[in-house]
PDB file of C-alpha atoms and ligand atoms in Angstrom:
ATOM      1  CA  MET Y   1      -0.485  -0.124   0.017  1.00 47.00           C
ATOM      2  CA  GLU Y   2       1.500   3.434  -0.429  1.00 45.00           C
ATOM      3  CA  LYS Y   3       2.214   5.368   2.208  1.00 49.00           C
ATOM      4  CA  ILE Y   4       0.579   8.980   0.806  1.00 69.00           C
ATOM      5  CA  ASN Y   5      -2.657  10.266   1.443  1.00 88.00           C
ATOM      6  CA  ILE Y   6      -3.810   8.235   3.930  1.00 93.00           C
ATOM      7  CA  PRO Y   7      -6.711   9.300   5.519  1.00 96.00           C
ATOM      8  CA  ASN Y   8      -6.454  10.781   9.246  1.00 97.00           C
ATOM      9  CA  HIS Y   9      -9.636   9.338  10.385  1.00 98.00           C
ATOM     10  CA  VAL Y  10     -11.176   5.897   8.913  1.00 98.00           C
ATOM     11  CA  ALA Y  11     -14.677   5.047   9.910  1.00 98.00           C
ATOM     12  CA  ILE Y  12     -15.749   1.580   9.849  1.00 98.00           C
ATOM     13  CA  ILE Y  13     -19.852   0.581  10.282  1.00 98.00           C
ATOM     14  CA  VAL Y  14     -19.602  -3.538  11.144  1.00 98.00           C
ATOM     15  CA  ASP Y  15     -22.104  -5.013   9.398  1.00 97.00           C
ATOM     16  CA  GLY Y  16     -23.061  -8.744   7.344  1.00 97.00           C
ATOM     17  CA  ASN Y  17     -22.127 -10.817  10.469  1.00 97.00           C
ATOM     18  CA  GLY Y  18     -25.302 -12.172  10.057  1.00 96.00           C
ATOM     19  CA  ARG Y  19     -25.146 -12.817   6.587  1.00 97.00           C
ATOM     20  CA  TRP Y  20     -21.685 -14.406   6.973  1.00 97.00           C
ATOM     21  CA  ALA Y  21     -22.769 -16.848   9.309  1.00 97.00           C
ATOM     22  CA  LYS Y  22     -25.771 -17.657   7.326  1.00 96.00           C
ATOM     23  CA  LYS Y  23     -24.220 -18.413   4.801  1.00 96.00           C
ATOM     24  CA  GLN Y  24     -22.210 -21.118   6.276  1.00 94.00           C
ATOM     25  CA  GLY Y  25     -25.053 -22.715   7.653  1.00 97.00           C
ATOM     26  CA  LYS Y  26     -24.302 -21.519  11.102  1.00 97.00           C
ATOM     27  CA  ASN Y  27     -25.875 -19.160  13.688  1.00 95.00           C
ATOM     28  CA  ARG Y  28     -25.471 -15.000  13.910  1.00 95.00           C
ATOM     29  CA  SER Y  29     -23.150 -15.550  16.944  1.00 96.00           C
ATOM     30  CA  TYR Y  30     -20.701 -17.352  15.219  1.00 97.00           C
ATOM     31  CA  GLY Y  31     -21.008 -14.290  13.055  1.00 97.00           C
ATOM     32  CA  HIS Y  32     -20.619 -12.250  15.715  1.00 97.00           C
ATOM     33  CA  LYS Y  33     -17.753 -14.386  16.995  1.00 97.00           C
ATOM     34  CA  LYS Y  34     -15.274 -14.661  13.649  1.00 97.00           C
ATOM     35  CA  GLY Y  35     -16.591 -10.682  13.263  1.00 97.00           C
ATOM     36  CA  PHE Y  36     -14.890  -9.709  16.200  1.00 97.00           C
ATOM     37  CA  GLU Y  37     -11.341 -11.773  15.472  1.00 97.00           C
ATOM     38  CA  ARG Y  38     -11.428 -10.174  12.039  1.00 98.00           C
ATOM     39  CA  LEU Y  39     -11.831  -6.350  14.077  1.00 98.00           C
ATOM     40  CA  GLU Y  40      -8.913  -7.328  16.347  1.00 97.00           C
ATOM     41  CA  GLU Y  41      -6.586  -7.793  13.110  1.00 97.00           C
ATOM     42  CA  ILE Y  42      -8.105  -4.524  11.087  1.00 98.00           C
ATOM     43  CA  ILE Y  43      -7.261  -2.688  14.518  1.00 97.00           C
ATOM     44  CA  LYS Y  44      -3.639  -4.143  14.904  1.00 97.00           C
ATOM     45  CA  TYR Y  45      -3.048  -3.009  10.592  1.00 97.00           C
ATOM     46  CA  ALA Y  46      -4.567   0.663  11.198  1.00 97.00           C
ATOM     47  CA  SER Y  47      -2.306   1.118  13.843  1.00 96.00           C
ATOM     48  CA  SER Y  48       0.529  -0.340  12.339  1.00 96.00           C
ATOM     49  CA  LYS Y  49      -0.434   1.821   8.854  1.00 95.00           C
ATOM     50  CA  ASN Y  50      -0.362   5.391  11.484  1.00 92.00           C
ATOM     51  CA  ILE Y  51      -4.154   5.849  10.316  1.00 97.00           C
ATOM     52  CA  LYS Y  52      -4.859   8.627  13.391  1.00 97.00           C
ATOM     53  CA  VAL Y  53      -8.034   7.620  14.089  1.00 98.00           C
ATOM     54  CA  LEU Y  54     -10.434   4.059  13.649  1.00 98.00           C
ATOM     55  CA  SER Y  55     -14.041   5.109  14.643  1.00 98.00           C
ATOM     56  CA  LEU Y  56     -15.861   1.475  14.818  1.00 98.00           C
ATOM     57  CA  TYR Y  57     -19.880   1.032  14.835  1.00 98.00           C
ATOM     58  CA  VAL Y  58     -20.049  -1.657  17.328  1.00 97.00           C
ATOM     59  CA  PHE Y  59     -23.222  -1.480  18.310  1.00 97.00           C
ATOM     60  CA  SER Y  60     -25.964   0.898  17.669  1.00 96.00           C
ATOM     61  CA  THR Y  61     -28.917   2.056  20.184  1.00 95.00           C
ATOM     62  CA  GLU Y  62     -30.916   0.110  17.785  1.00 94.00           C
ATOM     63  CA  ASN Y  63     -29.380  -2.479  18.074  1.00 96.00           C
ATOM     64  CA  PHE Y  64     -31.001  -3.395  21.411  1.00 96.00           C
ATOM     65  CA  LYS Y  65     -34.028  -3.702  19.545  1.00 96.00           C
ATOM     66  CA  ARG Y  66     -32.933  -7.243  18.538  1.00 95.00           C
ATOM     67  CA  SER Y  67     -33.113 -10.874  19.825  1.00 95.00           C
ATOM     68  CA  LYS Y  68     -33.314 -10.925  23.648  1.00 96.00           C
ATOM     69  CA  GLU Y  69     -29.976 -13.713  22.343  1.00 95.00           C
ATOM     70  CA  GLU Y  70     -28.324 -11.929  19.903  1.00 96.00           C
ATOM     71  CA  VAL Y  71     -27.684  -9.063  22.304  1.00 97.00           C
ATOM     72  CA  ASP Y  72     -27.154 -11.222  25.027  1.00 97.00           C
ATOM     73  CA  TYR Y  73     -24.044 -13.017  23.422  1.00 97.00           C
ATOM     74  CA  LEU Y  74     -23.189  -9.237  22.102  1.00 97.00           C
ATOM     75  CA  MET Y  75     -23.164  -7.939  25.029  1.00 97.00           C
ATOM     76  CA  ASN Y  76     -21.444 -11.123  26.695  1.00 97.00           C
ATOM     77  CA  LEU Y  77     -18.667 -10.582  23.756  1.00 97.00           C
ATOM     78  CA  PHE Y  78     -17.771  -7.329  24.882  1.00 96.00           C
ATOM     79  CA  GLU Y  79     -17.460  -7.999  28.273  1.00 95.00           C
ATOM     80  CA  LYS Y  80     -15.216 -11.760  28.268  1.00 95.00           C
ATOM     81  CA  ASN Y  81     -12.848  -9.572  25.226  1.00 96.00           C
ATOM     82  CA  LEU Y  82     -12.796  -5.373  25.939  1.00 94.00           C
ATOM     83  CA  THR Y  83     -10.416  -5.109  28.747  1.00 94.00           C
ATOM     84  CA  LYS Y  84      -7.942  -8.265  27.297  1.00 94.00           C
ATOM     85  CA  PHE Y  85      -8.175  -6.999  23.977  1.00 93.00           C
ATOM     86  CA  SER Y  86      -7.617  -2.766  24.966  1.00 94.00           C
ATOM     87  CA  ASP Y  87      -5.093  -3.995  27.245  1.00 94.00           C
ATOM     88  CA  GLU Y  88      -2.843  -5.151  24.123  1.00 94.00           C
ATOM     89  CA  CYS Y  89      -4.173  -2.288  22.050  1.00 95.00           C
ATOM     90  CA  SER Y  90      -2.027  -0.193  25.372  1.00 96.00           C
ATOM     91  CA  LYS Y  91       0.994  -1.999  24.474  1.00 96.00           C
ATOM     92  CA  GLU Y  92       1.314  -0.934  21.030  1.00 96.00           C
ATOM     93  CA  ASN Y  93       0.195   2.666  22.538  1.00 97.00           C
ATOM     94  CA  MET Y  94      -3.215   3.018  20.785  1.00 97.00           C
ATOM     95  CA  LYS Y  95      -5.779   5.012  23.270  1.00 98.00           C
ATOM     96  CA  ILE Y  96      -9.448   3.765  23.432  1.00 98.00           C
ATOM     97  CA  PHE Y  97     -12.202   5.883  23.246  1.00 98.00           C
ATOM     98  CA  PHE Y  98     -16.029   4.503  23.410  1.00 98.00           C
ATOM     99  CA  SER Y  99     -18.718   6.690  21.948  1.00 98.00           C
ATOM    100  CA  GLY Y 100     -22.650   6.441  22.992  1.00 98.00           C
ATOM    101  CA  ARG Y 101     -24.833   6.534  25.904  1.00 97.00           C
ATOM    102  CA  LYS Y 102     -24.105   4.284  28.619  1.00 96.00           C
ATOM    103  CA  LYS Y 103     -27.826   3.794  29.682  1.00 93.00           C
ATOM    104  CA  PRO Y 104     -28.530   0.511  29.560  1.00 94.00           C
ATOM    105  CA  LEU Y 105     -25.539  -1.132  29.113  1.00 96.00           C
ATOM    106  CA  ASN Y 106     -25.127  -3.187  32.393  1.00 95.00           C
ATOM    107  CA  ASP Y 107     -22.674  -1.472  35.197  1.00 96.00           C
ATOM    108  CA  LYS Y 108     -19.938  -4.168  34.371  1.00 96.00           C
ATOM    109  CA  ILE Y 109     -20.012  -3.094  31.249  1.00 97.00           C
ATOM    110  CA  ILE Y 110     -19.826   1.094  31.996  1.00 97.00           C
ATOM    111  CA  LYS Y 111     -17.217   0.224  34.664  1.00 97.00           C
ATOM    112  CA  MET Y 112     -14.931  -1.409  32.390  1.00 96.00           C
ATOM    113  CA  MET Y 113     -15.404   1.158  29.851  1.00 97.00           C
ATOM    114  CA  SER Y 114     -14.233   4.056  31.889  1.00 96.00           C
ATOM    115  CA  GLU Y 115     -11.473   2.091  32.826  1.00 96.00           C
ATOM    116  CA  ILE Y 116     -10.034   1.509  30.307  1.00 97.00           C
ATOM    117  CA  GLU Y 117     -10.484   4.649  28.960  1.00 97.00           C
ATOM    118  CA  GLU Y 118      -8.500   6.192  31.844  1.00 97.00           C
ATOM    119  CA  LYS Y 119      -5.854   2.918  31.643  1.00 96.00           C
ATOM    120  CA  THR Y 120      -5.472   4.131  27.820  1.00 97.00           C
ATOM    121  CA  LYS Y 121      -4.998   8.105  28.279  1.00 97.00           C
ATOM    122  CA  GLU Y 122      -1.696   9.131  28.180  1.00 97.00           C
ATOM    123  CA  ASN Y 123      -1.020   7.247  25.188  1.00 98.00           C
ATOM    124  CA  THR Y 124      -0.341   8.771  21.421  1.00 97.00           C
ATOM    125  CA  GLY Y 125      -0.521   6.477  19.107  1.00 97.00           C
ATOM    126  CA  THR Y 126      -3.607   5.606  16.846  1.00 98.00           C
ATOM    127  CA  ILE Y 127      -7.176   6.356  18.606  1.00 98.00           C
ATOM    128  CA  ILE Y 128      -9.394   3.674  19.133  1.00 98.00           C
ATOM    129  CA  ASN Y 129     -12.864   4.887  19.196  1.00 98.00           C
ATOM    130  CA  PHE Y 130     -15.701   2.338  19.957  1.00 98.00           C
ATOM    131  CA  CYS Y 131     -19.242   3.285  19.238  1.00 98.00           C
ATOM    132  CA  LEU Y 132     -21.485   1.301  21.656  1.00 98.00           C
ATOM    133  CA  ASN Y 133     -24.635   1.607  22.363  1.00 98.00           C
ATOM    134  CA  TYR Y 134     -23.934   4.740  19.479  1.00 98.00           C
ATOM    135  CA  GLY Y 135     -26.652   6.419  17.798  1.00 97.00           C
ATOM    136  CA  GLY Y 136     -25.898  10.207  16.293  1.00 98.00           C
ATOM    137  CA  ARG Y 137     -29.193  11.814  16.703  1.00 97.00           C
ATOM    138  CA  ALA Y 138     -28.321  10.732  20.290  1.00 97.00           C
ATOM    139  CA  GLU Y 139     -24.667  12.216  20.233  1.00 98.00           C
ATOM    140  CA  ILE Y 140     -26.174  15.700  19.125  1.00 98.00           C
ATOM    141  CA  VAL Y 141     -28.724  15.860  21.796  1.00 98.00           C
ATOM    142  CA  ASP Y 142     -26.271  14.872  24.495  1.00 98.00           C
ATOM    143  CA  ALA Y 143     -24.339  17.609  23.307  1.00 98.00           C
ATOM    144  CA  VAL Y 144     -27.349  19.759  22.849  1.00 98.00           C
ATOM    145  CA  LYS Y 145     -28.469  19.121  27.005  1.00 98.00           C
ATOM    146  CA  LYS Y 146     -24.319  19.163  28.310  1.00 98.00           C
ATOM    147  CA  ILE Y 147     -24.039  22.918  26.632  1.00 98.00           C
ATOM    148  CA  ALA Y 148     -27.850  23.368  28.041  1.00 97.00           C
ATOM    149  CA  ASN Y 149     -26.628  22.366  31.623  1.00 97.00           C
ATOM    150  CA  ASN Y 150     -23.129  23.954  31.601  1.00 97.00           C
ATOM    151  CA  LEU Y 151     -22.884  27.388  29.088  1.00 97.00           C
ATOM    152  CA  THR Y 152     -24.697  30.588  29.707  1.00 97.00           C
ATOM    153  CA  LEU Y 153     -26.908  32.733  27.455  1.00 97.00           C
ATOM    154  CA  GLU Y 154     -23.886  34.357  25.959  1.00 97.00           C
ATOM    155  CA  GLN Y 155     -21.731  31.920  26.128  1.00 97.00           C
ATOM    156  CA  ILE Y 156     -24.835  29.737  23.683  1.00 97.00           C
ATOM    157  CA  ASN Y 157     -25.411  33.122  21.506  1.00 97.00           C
ATOM    158  CA  ASN Y 158     -21.668  32.666  20.283  1.00 96.00           C
ATOM    159  CA  LEU Y 159     -21.280  29.060  20.073  1.00 97.00           C
ATOM    160  CA  ASP Y 160     -19.815  28.188  16.329  1.00 96.00           C
ATOM    161  CA  GLU Y 161     -19.745  24.438  15.305  1.00 96.00           C
ATOM    162  CA  ASN Y 162     -15.862  24.377  16.291  1.00 95.00           C
ATOM    163  CA  GLU Y 163     -16.852  25.263  20.018  1.00 96.00           C
ATOM    164  CA  PHE Y 164     -20.113  22.856  19.479  1.00 97.00           C
ATOM    165  CA  LYS Y 165     -17.849  19.665  18.942  1.00 96.00           C
ATOM    166  CA  LYS Y 166     -15.843  20.157  22.041  1.00 97.00           C
ATOM    167  CA  TYR Y 167     -19.752  18.404  23.526  1.00 98.00           C
ATOM    168  CA  LEU Y 168     -20.117  15.687  21.575  1.00 98.00           C
ATOM    169  CA  TYR Y 169     -18.407  12.299  23.042  1.00 98.00           C
ATOM    170  CA  HIS Y 170     -15.435  12.960  21.727  1.00 98.00           C
ATOM    171  CA  GLU Y 171     -13.017  15.695  20.417  1.00 96.00           C
ATOM    172  CA  LEU Y 172     -12.582  14.061  17.090  1.00 97.00           C
ATOM    173  CA  PRO Y 173     -11.141  15.144  13.696  1.00 96.00           C
ATOM    174  CA  ASP Y 174     -13.838  14.702  10.577  1.00 97.00           C
ATOM    175  CA  ILE Y 175     -13.849  11.289   9.357  1.00 98.00           C
ATOM    176  CA  ASP Y 176     -11.772  11.055   5.538  1.00 97.00           C
ATOM    177  CA  PHE Y 177     -13.421   7.768   4.910  1.00 98.00           C
ATOM    178  CA  MET Y 178     -15.834   5.567   5.928  1.00 98.00           C
ATOM    179  CA  ILE Y 179     -16.663   2.262   5.106  1.00 98.00           C
ATOM    180  CA  ARG Y 180     -19.765   0.114   5.475  1.00 98.00           C
ATOM    181  CA  THR Y 181     -19.013  -3.776   4.688  1.00 98.00           C
ATOM    182  CA  SER Y 182     -21.731  -5.805   2.851  1.00 97.00           C
ATOM    183  CA  GLY Y 183     -23.209  -4.163   0.199  1.00 95.00           C
ATOM    184  CA  GLU Y 184     -25.320  -1.977   2.363  1.00 96.00           C
ATOM    185  CA  GLN Y 185     -25.525   1.552   1.274  1.00 97.00           C
ATOM    186  CA  ARG Y 186     -26.721   3.554   4.402  1.00 96.00           C
ATOM    187  CA  LEU Y 187     -25.380   5.483   7.218  1.00 97.00           C
ATOM    188  CA  SER Y 188     -27.610   3.738  10.365  1.00 96.00           C
ATOM    189  CA  ASN Y 189     -26.925   6.793  12.282  1.00 97.00           C
ATOM    190  CA  PHE Y 190     -23.622   6.813  11.899  1.00 98.00           C
ATOM    191  CA  LEU Y 191     -21.445   9.746  13.487  1.00 98.00           C
ATOM    192  CA  LEU Y 192     -23.663  11.957  11.824  1.00 98.00           C
ATOM    193  CA  TRP Y 193     -21.416  15.338  12.696  1.00 98.00           C
ATOM    194  CA  GLN Y 194     -17.577  13.270  11.933  1.00 98.00           C
ATOM    195  CA  ASN Y 195     -19.372  12.270   8.750  1.00 98.00           C
ATOM    196  CA  SER Y 196     -20.622  15.815   6.967  1.00 96.00           C
ATOM    197  CA  TYR Y 197     -17.065  15.660   4.062  1.00 94.00           C
ATOM    198  CA  ALA Y 198     -15.855  12.063   4.573  1.00 97.00           C
ATOM    199  CA  GLU Y 199     -15.761   9.766   1.616  1.00 97.00           C
ATOM    200  CA  PHE Y 200     -18.025   7.025   1.301  1.00 97.00           C
ATOM    201  CA  TYR Y 201     -16.825   3.124   0.662  1.00 98.00           C
ATOM    202  CA  PHE Y 202     -18.850   0.554   0.472  1.00 98.00           C
ATOM    203  CA  PRO Y 203     -17.271  -2.937  -0.467  1.00 98.00           C
ATOM    204  CA  GLU Y 204     -19.172  -5.860  -1.023  1.00 98.00           C
ATOM    205  CA  VAL Y 205     -17.711  -8.190   1.428  1.00 98.00           C
ATOM    206  CA  GLN Y 206     -19.357  -9.267   4.833  1.00 98.00           C
ATOM    207  CA  PHE Y 207     -17.243  -8.402   7.768  1.00 98.00           C
ATOM    208  CA  PRO Y 208     -15.571 -11.513   8.534  1.00 98.00           C
ATOM    209  CA  ASP Y 209     -14.210 -11.319   5.011  1.00 98.00           C
ATOM    210  CA  PHE Y 210     -12.492  -7.767   5.440  1.00 98.00           C
ATOM    211  CA  THR Y 211      -8.814  -8.772   5.346  1.00 98.00           C
ATOM    212  CA  LYS Y 212      -6.070  -6.325   5.483  1.00 98.00           C
ATOM    213  CA  GLU Y 213      -5.503  -6.829   1.474  1.00 98.00           C
ATOM    214  CA  GLU Y 214      -9.689  -5.622   1.714  1.00 98.00           C
ATOM    215  CA  PHE Y 215      -8.342  -2.871   4.110  1.00 98.00           C
ATOM    216  CA  ASP Y 216      -5.096  -2.020   1.461  1.00 97.00           C
ATOM    217  CA  LYS Y 217      -8.233  -2.295  -1.256  1.00 97.00           C
ATOM    218  CA  ALA Y 218     -10.126   0.422   0.398  1.00 97.00           C
ATOM    219  CA  ILE Y 219      -7.398   3.108   1.223  1.00 97.00           C
ATOM    220  CA  LEU Y 220      -6.100   2.206  -2.470  1.00 96.00           C
ATOM    221  CA  GLU Y 221     -10.112   3.456  -3.553  1.00 96.00           C
ATOM    222  CA  TYR Y 222      -9.573   6.217  -0.980  1.00 96.00           C
ATOM    223  CA  GLN Y 223      -6.321   7.653  -2.942  1.00 94.00           C
ATOM    224  CA  LYS Y 224      -8.370   8.370  -6.245  1.00 92.00           C
ATOM    225  CA  ARG Y 225     -11.373  10.816  -4.862  1.00 91.00           C
ATOM    226  CA  ASN Y 226     -10.606  14.148  -5.182  1.00 83.00           C
ATOM    227  CA  ARG Y 227     -12.175  15.395  -2.219  1.00 80.00           C
ATOM    228  CA  ARG Y 228     -13.492  19.368  -2.336  1.00 75.00           C
ATOM    229  CA  PHE Y 229     -14.613  19.798   0.313  1.00 77.00           C
ATOM    230  CA  GLY Y 230     -17.774  21.911  -1.054  1.00 74.00           C
ATOM    231  CA  GLY Y 231     -15.928  23.550  -3.070  1.00 75.00           C
ATOM    232  CA  ILE Y 232     -12.136  24.471  -2.649  1.00 60.00           C
ATOM    233  CA  VAL Y 233     -10.624  22.260  -4.903  1.00 59.00           C
ATOM    234  CA  TYR Y 234      -8.323  19.871  -3.020  1.00 55.00           C
ATOM    235  CA  GLU Y 235      -5.443  18.299  -5.308  1.00 54.00           C
ATOM    236  CA  ASN Y 236      -5.125  14.568  -4.999  1.00 52.00           C
ATOM    237  CA  LYS Y 237      -1.509  13.545  -5.144  1.00 47.00           C
ATOM    238  CA  ASN Y 238      -2.432  10.439  -7.238  1.00 47.00           C
ATOM    239  CA  ASN Y 239      -4.574  11.776 -10.022  1.00 41.00           C
TER     240      ASN Y 239
HETATM  241  C1  FPP F 301     -23.459  -6.080  12.630  1.00 52.77           C
HETATM  242  O1  FPP F 301     -23.856  -6.956  11.513  1.00 52.77           O
HETATM  243  C2  FPP F 301     -22.499  -6.447  13.544  1.00 52.77           C
HETATM  244  C3  FPP F 301     -23.145  -5.903  14.687  1.00 52.77           C
HETATM  245  C4  FPP F 301     -24.616  -5.318  14.950  1.00 52.77           C
HETATM  246  C5  FPP F 301     -21.907  -6.449  15.503  1.00 52.77           C
HETATM  247  C6  FPP F 301     -20.555  -6.330  15.583  1.00 52.77           C
HETATM  248  C7  FPP F 301     -19.735  -6.683  16.767  1.00 52.77           C
HETATM  249  C8  FPP F 301     -18.674  -7.483  16.831  1.00 52.77           C
HETATM  250  C9  FPP F 301     -17.966  -7.534  15.753  1.00 52.77           C
HETATM  251  C10 FPP F 301     -17.911  -7.846  17.932  1.00 52.77           C
HETATM  252  C11 FPP F 301     -17.457  -6.464  18.540  1.00 52.77           C
HETATM  253  C12 FPP F 301     -16.264  -7.289  20.534  1.00 52.77           C
HETATM  254  C13 FPP F 301     -16.115  -6.211  20.568  1.00 52.77           C
HETATM  255  C14 FPP F 301     -15.007  -6.618  22.152  1.00 52.77           C
HETATM  256  C15 FPP F 301     -15.071  -4.532  20.495  1.00 52.77           C
HETATM  257  P1  FPP F 301     -25.067  -7.971  11.429  1.00 52.77           P
HETATM  258  O2  FPP F 301     -25.207  -8.759  12.531  1.00 52.77           O
HETATM  259  O3  FPP F 301     -25.683  -6.783  11.490  1.00 52.77           O
HETATM  260  O4  FPP F 301     -24.742  -8.534  10.214  1.00 52.77           O
HETATM  261  P2  FPP F 301     -26.425  -9.241   8.738  1.00 52.77           P
HETATM  262  O5  FPP F 301     -26.611  -7.354   8.627  1.00 52.77           O
HETATM  263  O6  FPP F 301     -25.815  -9.780   8.438  1.00 52.77           O
HETATM  264  O7  FPP F 301     -27.620  -9.309   9.817  1.00 52.77           O
END
């Protein structure tokens, strides 16, 4: 993969675990297990490529509407793996963030998430932003509530977009490249604010088949895009 023009902030909607498992004649849980294994590999690979921020949609607020069996399986997967995997990431200097609402996640997971953020907060490498119980509209509503509870009317009247950003779950740079696996072409309430000027890419592969080679293909596709940000012509070095 070429070194030039690597996106600063990559976001992935992890999609297709269920369909992937069905194709193998297995249950959806098996797809999530394989999806998690793939996610571990992609996180380490993205970090080795010096991507500064990797945001991952691993559980939306809407996912709580799934069957109890599936929600329980996923919560159990988070509970069993988050700490151990974050420790491995931390050894590689990655900083871990969680974006999303705490409730109705269970207390053990909530505690785990804040401990992981605390433990990795001094790290200076790739930021891994796990969007867990995340909704883009909820994030904006939560930011507005923080603003209303903390700022004076005068400060609110003086807010601009750069200032508003500070009240989101984390202050992150805009997303450069948004990938959704499985061929679905939807944003599904993912990082609405941060995706404003992102380039979108929708590979057909289901997430458990999203290998390092697929990731490289995605980055090559990004490098062909000509970004204009609504007017300013950005000279793509590869064009
Ligand atoms: C979407 O596929 C995937 C999810 C809702 C869950 C993704 C979660 C993981 C891979 C586990 C991450 C684990 C940790 C510890 C961070 P889908 O079920 O919607 O697939 P479908 O569209 O084919 O049904």
